[in-house]
């Protein structure tokens, strides 16, 4: 059986200031207060009551103890932020597959991308090739990566929005890593008649800005604009000549060297 005087070692002044937690833990086990002698600095009066001396110093020590307990409790409430932060510094790096998945999902948010674009992004972030291949293949299986659909949407958007011809669209899709068969399938939705109609619309919008220039300069400027958008030279010259003729320009002796 534990002697009552044994508890005095933990409840007496030997614990030192600021270590009141030990006394608090032992208090429920004390059944006879007389078994524990008065603390150091306490005075016994004639009525048997023990009164403390040096109340100011004990108050300061008690305040320190309370603050210490509050810090411990606060740390426990927030999940042990201090200890957890130290553990985080020593924890192993995240699984590269999880990292690759998070990167791809972030890049695909709101913007479709090709497999090649995502693979380049993972490589720049030093994701191992095996982890990158696993994630990219899985994304293809579930439809998050679809280069064919990407190419179709790209052609439709860039042709109607920017007036790009098939040649320019092929060049752009190649730089994004789309395979040749998928590119061919995407640009096949544009036929020659549709391309020429778009070229006429582009020239009509720019024609007014060239008024006041000589005929050859107008031809070079308008045909050069179409060439930069990927239109064949023959189509560009034909469309520009027709537009100039409609304005009354004489293009009968205008040779191809004007382009």
XYZ file of C-alpha atoms in Angstrom:
259
model
C 0.000 0.000 0.000
C 1.309 3.470 -0.833
C 2.154 5.512 2.194
C 0.427 8.793 2.609
C 3.773 10.494 3.142
C 4.829 9.332 -0.354
C 2.296 11.744 -1.893
C 3.933 14.589 -0.052
C 6.935 14.322 -2.355
C 4.730 15.318 -5.297
C 2.561 17.859 -3.521
C 5.223 19.601 -1.467
C 7.550 22.342 -2.564
C 10.042 19.808 -3.995
C 8.149 19.941 -7.287
C 9.289 23.505 -7.761
C 7.380 26.546 -8.985
C 5.475 26.112 -12.180
C 5.118 22.320 -11.705
C 1.683 22.515 -10.072
C 0.377 19.909 -12.481
C 1.882 17.178 -10.341
C 0.095 18.464 -7.258
C -3.162 18.749 -9.152
C -2.855 15.170 -10.330
C -2.161 13.853 -6.858
C -4.885 15.835 -5.066
C -7.762 13.366 -5.658
C -5.834 10.613 -3.864
C -5.332 12.578 -0.614
C -7.944 11.426 1.895
C -6.363 12.857 5.056
C -5.036 16.410 4.763
C -3.187 16.022 8.069
C -1.006 13.327 6.559
C 0.741 15.917 4.428
C 2.845 18.393 6.349
C 2.675 22.130 5.718
C 4.522 23.425 2.728
C 7.699 25.373 3.126
C 6.913 28.943 4.028
C 3.519 28.119 5.562
C 2.699 29.169 9.164
C 0.480 27.208 11.588
C -1.662 29.261 13.892
C -3.131 28.346 17.232
C -6.520 27.369 15.826
C -4.826 24.658 13.735
C -5.329 26.546 10.506
C -2.425 26.614 8.170
C -1.936 29.913 6.398
C 0.417 30.550 3.573
C 3.224 33.018 3.683
C 4.770 34.891 0.818
C 1.479 35.082 -1.032
C 2.895 37.375 -3.689
C 5.607 34.947 -4.807
C 3.202 32.018 -4.794
C 0.728 34.030 -6.787
C 3.390 34.697 -9.413
C 4.326 31.017 -9.490
C 0.686 30.012 -9.742
C 0.174 32.434 -12.602
C 3.132 30.933 -14.386
C 1.711 27.477 -13.839
C -1.666 28.522 -15.170
C -0.084 30.074 -18.247
C 1.922 26.925 -18.823
C -1.189 24.746 -18.576
C -3.055 27.099 -20.892
C -0.293 26.795 -23.475
C -0.369 23.013 -23.221
C -4.155 22.937 -23.518
C -4.085 25.345 -26.457
C -1.525 23.182 -28.211
C -3.691 20.117 -27.650
C -6.777 21.888 -28.978
C -5.144 22.886 -32.264
C -3.868 19.377 -32.856
C -0.399 19.949 -31.458
C 0.623 22.484 -34.075
C 4.158 22.813 -32.766
C 4.913 19.124 -32.669
C 3.074 18.478 -35.915
C 5.067 21.177 -37.692
C 8.281 19.514 -36.569
C 6.970 16.192 -37.796
C 6.092 17.729 -41.122
C 9.661 18.823 -41.619
C 10.860 15.276 -41.160
C 8.082 13.453 -43.014
C 8.856 11.722 -46.331
C 7.810 13.468 -49.561
C 4.315 12.922 -50.903
C 3.596 10.015 -53.198
C 4.633 11.131 -56.733
C 1.427 9.647 -58.145
C -0.637 11.841 -55.833
C 1.482 14.840 -56.793
C 1.019 14.123 -60.510
C -2.722 13.723 -60.077
C -3.023 17.021 -58.212
C -0.959 18.880 -60.817
C -2.996 17.517 -63.726
C -6.327 18.294 -62.081
C -5.227 21.839 -61.354
C -4.045 22.386 -64.947
C -7.230 20.907 -66.410
C -9.509 23.123 -64.335
C -11.333 25.312 -66.839
C -8.817 24.674 -69.668
C -8.593 21.479 -71.740
C -5.037 20.347 -72.389
C -3.370 17.668 -74.440
C -1.503 14.729 -72.991
C 1.756 16.210 -74.257
C 1.123 19.506 -72.457
C 0.418 17.737 -69.164
C 3.439 15.457 -69.582
C 5.684 18.497 -70.123
C 4.259 20.142 -66.993
C 4.917 17.025 -64.897
C 8.448 16.769 -66.244
C 9.179 20.373 -65.294
C 8.030 19.569 -61.755
C 10.386 16.584 -61.688
C 7.646 13.959 -61.389
C 9.117 10.488 -62.120
C 8.238 9.132 -65.558
C 6.510 6.034 -64.166
C 4.202 8.073 -61.942
C 3.447 10.517 -64.759
C 2.647 7.716 -67.186
C 0.336 6.038 -64.681
C -1.657 9.211 -64.038
C -1.825 10.311 -67.686
C -3.001 6.890 -68.839
C -5.662 6.817 -66.137
C -6.860 10.298 -67.095
C -7.186 9.137 -70.702
C -9.213 6.123 -69.635
C -11.760 8.248 -67.789
C -11.898 10.910 -70.516
C -10.159 13.751 -68.700
C -7.562 13.729 -71.470
C -8.890 13.444 -75.018
C -6.568 14.763 -77.703
C -9.071 14.034 -80.459
C -11.806 16.110 -78.838
C -9.248 18.794 -78.015
C -8.204 19.044 -81.676
C -11.804 19.234 -82.895
C -12.658 22.016 -80.457
C -9.431 23.855 -81.247
C -10.097 23.880 -84.986
C -13.658 25.096 -84.574
C -12.722 27.824 -82.103
C -9.630 29.130 -83.883
C -11.168 29.071 -87.339
C -14.353 30.900 -86.426
C -12.768 33.122 -83.799
C -9.445 34.032 -85.456
C -10.096 33.032 -89.062
C -7.170 30.591 -89.161
C -6.910 28.283 -92.147
C -6.083 24.592 -92.093
C -2.355 25.078 -92.520
C -2.084 27.362 -89.491
C -4.300 25.073 -87.422
C -2.143 22.059 -88.243
C 0.943 23.974 -87.160
C -0.612 24.968 -83.825
C -1.869 21.474 -83.017
C 1.551 20.010 -83.725
C 3.156 22.346 -81.218
C 0.660 21.083 -78.617
C 1.688 17.488 -79.201
C -1.433 16.183 -80.962
C -0.760 13.137 -83.142
C -0.934 13.553 -86.910
C -3.985 11.279 -87.451
C -5.987 13.260 -84.909
C -4.921 16.532 -86.526
C -5.965 15.323 -89.967
C -9.354 14.258 -88.643
C -9.886 17.618 -86.972
C -8.934 19.861 -89.895
C -10.930 17.744 -92.339
C -14.073 19.438 -91.054
C -12.919 22.537 -92.957
C -13.296 22.276 -96.724
C -11.906 24.619 -99.370
C -15.182 26.462 -99.857
C -15.493 27.239 -96.164
C -11.890 28.420 -96.027
C -12.400 30.750 -98.990
C -15.579 32.166 -97.500
C -13.738 32.923 -94.254
C -10.916 34.538 -96.232
C -13.405 36.861 -97.955
C -14.853 37.904 -94.600
C -11.362 38.725 -93.320
C -10.534 40.825 -96.384
C -13.840 42.690 -96.205
C -13.108 43.695 -92.611
C -9.599 44.952 -93.484
C -10.387 46.480 -96.862
C -11.539 49.846 -95.553
C -8.290 50.332 -93.608
C -6.281 50.092 -96.865
C -8.199 52.730 -98.773
C -5.995 55.587 -99.893
C -3.047 53.269 -100.546
C -1.945 52.375 -104.067
C -3.282 49.203 -105.576
C -0.092 47.110 -105.254
C 0.378 48.013 -101.623
C -3.220 47.127 -100.840
C -2.760 43.792 -102.539
C 0.417 42.989 -100.598
C -1.054 44.025 -97.258
C -4.307 42.081 -97.627
C -2.739 38.998 -99.159
C 0.008 39.023 -96.512
C -2.656 39.074 -93.786
C -4.260 35.962 -95.242
C -0.911 34.233 -95.658
C -0.094 34.733 -91.962
C -3.359 33.019 -91.093
C -2.400 29.988 -93.140
C -4.278 30.535 -96.408
C -2.630 29.259 -99.597
C -1.031 31.932 -101.776
C -3.247 31.232 -104.772
C -6.440 31.521 -102.723
C -5.217 34.676 -100.976
C -4.442 36.465 -104.261
C -7.725 35.413 -105.821
C -9.807 36.622 -102.882
C -7.966 39.959 -102.649
C -8.256 40.629 -106.401
C -11.979 40.007 -106.302
C -12.369 42.393 -103.368
C -10.362 45.116 -105.122
C -12.315 44.683 -108.364
C -15.566 45.173 -106.469
C -14.197 48.546 -105.379
C -13.374 49.502 -108.992
C -9.657 48.689 -108.956
C -8.161 47.484 -112.244
C -6.466 44.154 -111.566
C -6.244 42.895 -115.161
C -2.486 43.458 -115.432
C -1.749 42.787 -111.787
C 0.662 39.881 -111.711
C 1.477 37.502 -108.877
C 4.683 39.396 -108.190
C 2.512 41.953 -106.361
C 2.204 39.441 -103.509
